[in-house]
Coordinates of C-alpha atoms in Angstrom, one line a residue:
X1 CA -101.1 92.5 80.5
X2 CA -104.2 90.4 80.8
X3 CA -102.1 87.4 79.3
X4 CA -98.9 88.1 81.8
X5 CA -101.4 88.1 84.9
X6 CA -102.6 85.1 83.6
X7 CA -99.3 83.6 83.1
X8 CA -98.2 84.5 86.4
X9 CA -101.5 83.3 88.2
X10 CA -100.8 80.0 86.5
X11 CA -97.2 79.5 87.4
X12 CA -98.3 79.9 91.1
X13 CA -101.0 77.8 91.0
X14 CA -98.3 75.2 89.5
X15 CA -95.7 75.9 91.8
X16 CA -97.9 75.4 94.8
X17 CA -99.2 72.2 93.6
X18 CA -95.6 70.9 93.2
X19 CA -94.9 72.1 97.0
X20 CA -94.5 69.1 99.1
X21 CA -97.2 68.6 101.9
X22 CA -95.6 69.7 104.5
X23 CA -94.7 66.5 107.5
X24 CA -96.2 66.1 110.9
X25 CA -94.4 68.0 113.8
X26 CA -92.0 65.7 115.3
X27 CA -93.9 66.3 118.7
X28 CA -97.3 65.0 116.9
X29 CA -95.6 61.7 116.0
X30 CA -93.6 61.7 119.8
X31 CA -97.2 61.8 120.7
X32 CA -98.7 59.2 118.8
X33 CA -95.9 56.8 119.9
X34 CA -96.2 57.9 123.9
X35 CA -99.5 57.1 123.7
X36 CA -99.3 53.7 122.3
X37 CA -96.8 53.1 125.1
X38 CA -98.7 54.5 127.5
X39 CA -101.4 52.0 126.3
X40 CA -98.9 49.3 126.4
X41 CA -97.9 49.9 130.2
X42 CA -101.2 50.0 131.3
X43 CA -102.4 47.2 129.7
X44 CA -99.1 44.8 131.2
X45 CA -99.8 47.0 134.5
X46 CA -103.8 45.8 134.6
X47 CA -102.0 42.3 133.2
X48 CA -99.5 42.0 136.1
X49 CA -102.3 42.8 138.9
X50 CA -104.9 40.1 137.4
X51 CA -101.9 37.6 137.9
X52 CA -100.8 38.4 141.5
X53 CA -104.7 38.3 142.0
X54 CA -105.2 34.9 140.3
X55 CA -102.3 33.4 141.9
X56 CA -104.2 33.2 145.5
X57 CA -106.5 30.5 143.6
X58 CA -104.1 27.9 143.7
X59 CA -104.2 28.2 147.5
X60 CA -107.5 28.0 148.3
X61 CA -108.0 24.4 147.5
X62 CA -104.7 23.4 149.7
X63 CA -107.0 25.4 152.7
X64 CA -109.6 23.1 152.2
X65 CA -108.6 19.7 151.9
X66 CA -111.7 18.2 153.2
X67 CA -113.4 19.5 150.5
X68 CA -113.4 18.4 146.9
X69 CA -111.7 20.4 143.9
X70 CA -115.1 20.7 142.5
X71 CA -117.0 20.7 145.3
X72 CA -114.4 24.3 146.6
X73 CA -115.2 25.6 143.0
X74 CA -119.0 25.2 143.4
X75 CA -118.7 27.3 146.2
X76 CA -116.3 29.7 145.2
X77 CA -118.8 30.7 142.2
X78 CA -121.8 30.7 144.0
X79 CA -120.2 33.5 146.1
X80 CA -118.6 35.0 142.8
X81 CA -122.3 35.1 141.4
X82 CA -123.6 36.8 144.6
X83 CA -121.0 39.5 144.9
X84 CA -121.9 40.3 141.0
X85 CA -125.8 40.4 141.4
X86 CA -125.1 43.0 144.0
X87 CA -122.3 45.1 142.0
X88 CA -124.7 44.7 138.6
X89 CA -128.0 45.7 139.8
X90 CA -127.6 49.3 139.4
X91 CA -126.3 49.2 136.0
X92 CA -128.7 46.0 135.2
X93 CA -131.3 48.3 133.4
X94 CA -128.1 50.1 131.1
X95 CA -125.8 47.1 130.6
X96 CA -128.4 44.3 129.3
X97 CA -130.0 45.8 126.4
X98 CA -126.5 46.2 125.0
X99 CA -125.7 42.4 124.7
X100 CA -127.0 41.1 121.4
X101 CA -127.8 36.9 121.6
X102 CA -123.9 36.4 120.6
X103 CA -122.7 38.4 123.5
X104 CA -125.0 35.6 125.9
X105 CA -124.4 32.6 123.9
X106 CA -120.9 33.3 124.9
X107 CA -121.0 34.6 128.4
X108 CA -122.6 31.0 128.7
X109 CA -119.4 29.2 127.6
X110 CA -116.8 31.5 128.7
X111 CA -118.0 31.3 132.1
X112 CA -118.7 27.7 132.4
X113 CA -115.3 26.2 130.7
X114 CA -112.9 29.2 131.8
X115 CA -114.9 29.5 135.5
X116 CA -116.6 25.9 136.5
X117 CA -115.1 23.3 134.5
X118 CA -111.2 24.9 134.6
X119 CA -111.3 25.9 138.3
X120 CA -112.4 22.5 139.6
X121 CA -109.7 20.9 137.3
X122 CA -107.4 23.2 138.9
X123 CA -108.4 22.1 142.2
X124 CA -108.5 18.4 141.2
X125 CA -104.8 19.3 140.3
X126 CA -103.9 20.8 143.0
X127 CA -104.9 18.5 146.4
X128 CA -103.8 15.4 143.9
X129 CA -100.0 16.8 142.5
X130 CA -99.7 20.0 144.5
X131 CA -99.5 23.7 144.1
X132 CA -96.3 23.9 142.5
X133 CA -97.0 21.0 139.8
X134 CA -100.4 22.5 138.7
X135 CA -100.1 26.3 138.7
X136 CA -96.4 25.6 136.8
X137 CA -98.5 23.3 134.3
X138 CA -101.0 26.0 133.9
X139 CA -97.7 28.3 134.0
X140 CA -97.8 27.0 129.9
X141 CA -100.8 29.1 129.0
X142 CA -99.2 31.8 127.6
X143 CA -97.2 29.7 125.2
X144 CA -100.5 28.2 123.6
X145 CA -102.1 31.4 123.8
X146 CA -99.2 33.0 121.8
X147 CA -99.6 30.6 119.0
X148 CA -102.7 31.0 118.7
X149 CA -102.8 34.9 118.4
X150 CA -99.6 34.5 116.4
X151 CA -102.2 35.2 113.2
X152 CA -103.7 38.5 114.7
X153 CA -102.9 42.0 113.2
X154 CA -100.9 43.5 116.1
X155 CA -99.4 40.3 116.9
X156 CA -95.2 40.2 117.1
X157 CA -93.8 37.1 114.7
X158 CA -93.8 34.2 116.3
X159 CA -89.7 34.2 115.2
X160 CA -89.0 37.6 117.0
X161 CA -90.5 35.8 120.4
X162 CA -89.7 32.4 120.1
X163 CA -86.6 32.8 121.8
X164 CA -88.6 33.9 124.4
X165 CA -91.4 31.4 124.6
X166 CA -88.7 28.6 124.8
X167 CA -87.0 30.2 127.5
X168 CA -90.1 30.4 129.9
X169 CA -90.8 27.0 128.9
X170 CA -87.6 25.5 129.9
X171 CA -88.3 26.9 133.1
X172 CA -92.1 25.8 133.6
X173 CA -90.5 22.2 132.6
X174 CA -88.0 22.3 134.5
X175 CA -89.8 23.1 138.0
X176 CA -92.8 20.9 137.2
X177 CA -90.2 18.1 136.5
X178 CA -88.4 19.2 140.2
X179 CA -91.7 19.1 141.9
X180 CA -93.0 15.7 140.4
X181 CA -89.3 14.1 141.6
X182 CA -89.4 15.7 145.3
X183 CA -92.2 13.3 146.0
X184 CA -94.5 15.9 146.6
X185 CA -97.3 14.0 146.4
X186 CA -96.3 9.5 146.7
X187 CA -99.2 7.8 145.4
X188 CA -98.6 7.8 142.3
X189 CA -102.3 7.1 141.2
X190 CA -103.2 10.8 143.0
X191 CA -99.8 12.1 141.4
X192 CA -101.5 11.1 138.0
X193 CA -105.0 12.2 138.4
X194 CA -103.4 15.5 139.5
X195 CA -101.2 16.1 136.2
X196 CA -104.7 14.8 134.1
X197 CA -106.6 17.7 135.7
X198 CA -103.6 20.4 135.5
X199 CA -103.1 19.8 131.8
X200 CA -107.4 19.9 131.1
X201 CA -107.5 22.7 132.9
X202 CA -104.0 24.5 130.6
X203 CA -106.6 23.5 127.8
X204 CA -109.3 24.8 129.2
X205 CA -108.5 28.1 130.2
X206 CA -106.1 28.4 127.0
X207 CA -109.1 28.4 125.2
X208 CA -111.2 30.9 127.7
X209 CA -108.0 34.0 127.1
X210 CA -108.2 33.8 123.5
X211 CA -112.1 33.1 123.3
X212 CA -112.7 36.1 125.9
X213 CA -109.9 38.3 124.2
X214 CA -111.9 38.3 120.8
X215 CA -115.3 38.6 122.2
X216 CA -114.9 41.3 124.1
X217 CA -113.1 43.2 120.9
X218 CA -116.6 43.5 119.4
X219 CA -118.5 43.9 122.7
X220 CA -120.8 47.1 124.0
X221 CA -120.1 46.8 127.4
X222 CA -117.2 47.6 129.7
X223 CA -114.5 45.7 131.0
X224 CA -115.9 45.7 134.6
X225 CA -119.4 45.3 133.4
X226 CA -118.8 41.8 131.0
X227 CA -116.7 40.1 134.1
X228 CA -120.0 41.0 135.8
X229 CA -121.9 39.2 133.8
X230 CA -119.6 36.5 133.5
X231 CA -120.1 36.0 137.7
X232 CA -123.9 36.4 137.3
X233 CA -123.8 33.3 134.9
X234 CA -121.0 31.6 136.3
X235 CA -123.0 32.0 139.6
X236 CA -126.1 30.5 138.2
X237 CA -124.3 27.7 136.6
X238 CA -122.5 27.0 140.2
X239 CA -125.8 26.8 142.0
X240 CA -127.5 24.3 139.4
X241 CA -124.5 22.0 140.0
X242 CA -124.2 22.7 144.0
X243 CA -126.8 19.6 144.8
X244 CA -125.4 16.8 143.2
X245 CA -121.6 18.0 143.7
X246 CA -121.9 18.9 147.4
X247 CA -124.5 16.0 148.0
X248 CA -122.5 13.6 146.7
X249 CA -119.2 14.7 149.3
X250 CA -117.6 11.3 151.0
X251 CA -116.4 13.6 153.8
X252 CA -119.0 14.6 156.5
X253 CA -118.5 18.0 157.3
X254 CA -119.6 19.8 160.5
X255 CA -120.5 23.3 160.5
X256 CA -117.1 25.4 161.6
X257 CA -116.1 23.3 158.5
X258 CA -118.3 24.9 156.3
X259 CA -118.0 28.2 157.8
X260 CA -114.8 28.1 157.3
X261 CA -115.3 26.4 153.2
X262 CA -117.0 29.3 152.6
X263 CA -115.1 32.2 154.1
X264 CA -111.9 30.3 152.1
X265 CA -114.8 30.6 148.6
X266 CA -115.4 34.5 149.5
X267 CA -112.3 35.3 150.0
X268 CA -111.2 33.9 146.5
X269 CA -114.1 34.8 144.6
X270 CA -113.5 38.3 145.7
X271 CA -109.9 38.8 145.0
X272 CA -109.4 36.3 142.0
X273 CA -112.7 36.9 140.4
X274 CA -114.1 40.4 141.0
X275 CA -111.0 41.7 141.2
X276 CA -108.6 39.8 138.9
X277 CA -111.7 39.4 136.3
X278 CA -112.3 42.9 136.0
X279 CA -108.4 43.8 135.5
X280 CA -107.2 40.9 133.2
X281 CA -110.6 42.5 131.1
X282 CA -108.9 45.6 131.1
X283 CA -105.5 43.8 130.1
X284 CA -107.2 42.0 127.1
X285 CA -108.8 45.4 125.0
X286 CA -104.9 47.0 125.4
X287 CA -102.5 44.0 124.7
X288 CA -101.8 42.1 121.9
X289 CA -103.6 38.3 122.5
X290 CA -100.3 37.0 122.2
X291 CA -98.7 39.3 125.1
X292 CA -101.9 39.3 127.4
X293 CA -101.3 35.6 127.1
X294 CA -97.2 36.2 128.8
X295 CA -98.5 38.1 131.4
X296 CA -100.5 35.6 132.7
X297 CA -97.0 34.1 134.0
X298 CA -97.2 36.8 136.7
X299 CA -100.1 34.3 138.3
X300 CA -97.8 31.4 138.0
X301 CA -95.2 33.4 140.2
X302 CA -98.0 34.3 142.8
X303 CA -99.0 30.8 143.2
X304 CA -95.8 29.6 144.0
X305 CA -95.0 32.3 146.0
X306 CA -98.3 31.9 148.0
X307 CA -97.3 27.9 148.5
X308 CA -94.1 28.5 149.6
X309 CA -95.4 30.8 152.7
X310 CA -98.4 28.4 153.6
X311 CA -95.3 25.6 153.0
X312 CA -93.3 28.0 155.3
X313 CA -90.0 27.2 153.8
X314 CA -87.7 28.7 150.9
X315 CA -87.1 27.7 147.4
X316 CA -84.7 25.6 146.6
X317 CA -81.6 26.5 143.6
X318 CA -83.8 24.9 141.3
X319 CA -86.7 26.6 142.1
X320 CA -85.0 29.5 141.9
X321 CA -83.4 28.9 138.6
X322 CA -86.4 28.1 137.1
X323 CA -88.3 30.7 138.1
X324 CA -85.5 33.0 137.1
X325 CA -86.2 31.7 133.4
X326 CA -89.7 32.1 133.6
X327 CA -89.1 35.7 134.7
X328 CA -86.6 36.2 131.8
X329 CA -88.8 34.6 129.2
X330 CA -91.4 37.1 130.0
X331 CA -89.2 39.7 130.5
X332 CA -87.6 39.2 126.6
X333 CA -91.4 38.9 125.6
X334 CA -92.3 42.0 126.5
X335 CA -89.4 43.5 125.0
X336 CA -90.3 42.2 121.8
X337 CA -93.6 43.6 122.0
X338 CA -92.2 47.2 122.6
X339 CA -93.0 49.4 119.1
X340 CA -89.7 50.5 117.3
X341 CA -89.9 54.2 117.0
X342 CA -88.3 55.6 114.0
X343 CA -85.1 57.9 114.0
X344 CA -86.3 61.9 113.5

């Protein structure tokens, strides 16, 4: 009896190690895919409101054209730096013992080739070419910033989105070609300078999404909180240059001019970099680098759309056709970023 009991015992112990584990509830794995779309749409969502907010930077040069590119810049950050003192200083005591000598080493570079150096490139660009020429120049971020996250983990193949990167391409060519042959701009030595500084400042900030994008990965601080500190030392940066830009002006300004310089620098720094810096940081921890960088075509579309309404005139069939690709490109991007679910 013993042995039978024994026998038995065994043969169930047997049997129930041969039983299959049993699989996760098909809600469990509904779930898990939910929430990385959920993840997804917020991130594109933060994404597409950074854009619109960027795109009102490429319009405040054009509302001060007594003023230089960097001389507008200088200002803008100065008023970007004050507007983060006052938003930081309650946290100050909580957030700064959290950045190690890595975190400020690049908070130093970040801010002063993505913030200083790129914004009065961009403002170079766009009193020399125009708005359309420079923010569709810049318009080709999100193509080098795909190739260079094509490398990354999470990233799509760069054959699955190619299709998609030559499409909005097409389209950035083809409206930065339409602008440069409307005579936008005549002299062709300003024409030049203009397409010099929109290109350095593609570079520049190029480098800035993808630098940004991989420091904040390893970061202790929030979103909110690092594009704080990225105002604080842009703003200090801004001031030490503020003398010998602003002193060295060809224009003589009087003071409704400068009243009006820096409502045009407040009004920028609050919307493109309070605002847009603190959502595009919230757009880089939830996308992929390669489709944060596509979504950046949403500030390309703002820009134009803000110069066409302080041009006061439509686009024309190009224009439109253009943008249309642009819009598609992106579009087809994002669809190729979408994760395949699998069939229950």
């Amino acid at each position: 009896m013993n042995s039978l009991g024994k026998n038995a015992k065994s043969s169930k112990q047997d049997k129930a190690r041969n039983v299959p584990q049993t699989a996760l509830p098909p809600e469990r794995n509904n779930s898990k895919f939910m929430n990385a779309d959920r993840a997804l749409a917020k991130g594109i969502g933060y994404g597409v409101g950074a854009g619109a907010c960027w795109g009102i930077v490429f319009l405040g040069p054009a509302l001060t054209p007594g003023l230089s590119g960097a001389g507008f810049a200088v200002l803008r950050f100065v008023c970007y730096g004050l507007i983060a003192v006052v938003l930081l200083a309650p946290r100050w005591r909580r957030v700064v013992p959290r950045l190690t000598k890595a975190d400020w080493f690049s908070l130093f570079w970040l801010s002063l080739i993505g913030n200083l150096f790129y914004y009065s490139l961009v403002g170079t660009g766009v009193q020399n070419a125009g708005i359309a020429t420079t923010s569709m120049i810049v318009g080709l971020i999100p193509v080098l910033v795909a190739l260079a996250g094509r490398k990354d983990s999470n990233a799509v193949p760069l054959v699955r989105i190619a299709p998609a990167l030559g499409c909005a391409t097409f389209g950035v060519a083809l409206i930065s070609l339409n602008a440069l042959l409307s005579g936008e701009k005549s002299d062709t030595t300003h024409a030049g300078l203009g397409l010099l500084c929109a290109f350095g400042a593609l570079l520049s900030w190029s480098w800035f999404a993808v630098a940004n994008a991989r420091r904040l990965a390893v970061a202790d601080v929030s979103s909110h909180d690092w594009s704080l500190l990225m105002g604080l030392m842009t703003g200090a940066q801004a001031l030490l240059f503020a003398v010998p830009v602003l002193a060295n002006d060809p224009n003589t300004h009087t003071f409704a001019d400068w009243l009006h310089f820096l409502a045009v620098a407040a009004g920028v720094a609050l919307i493109a970099s309070i605002i847009g810096g603190a959502l595009w940081n919230q757009a880089s921890r939830l996308l992929p680098l390669a489709l944060s960088g596509q979504v950046i075509v949403v500030e390309v579309i703002a820009a134009l759309s803000f110069g066409f309404l302080w041009e006061q005139r439509f686009p024309s069939l190009v224009e439109i056709f253009a943008v249309a690709l642009l819009v598609i490109g992106v579009v087809w991007c994002l669809l190729s970023h979408q994760e395949k679910r699998p069939t229950l």
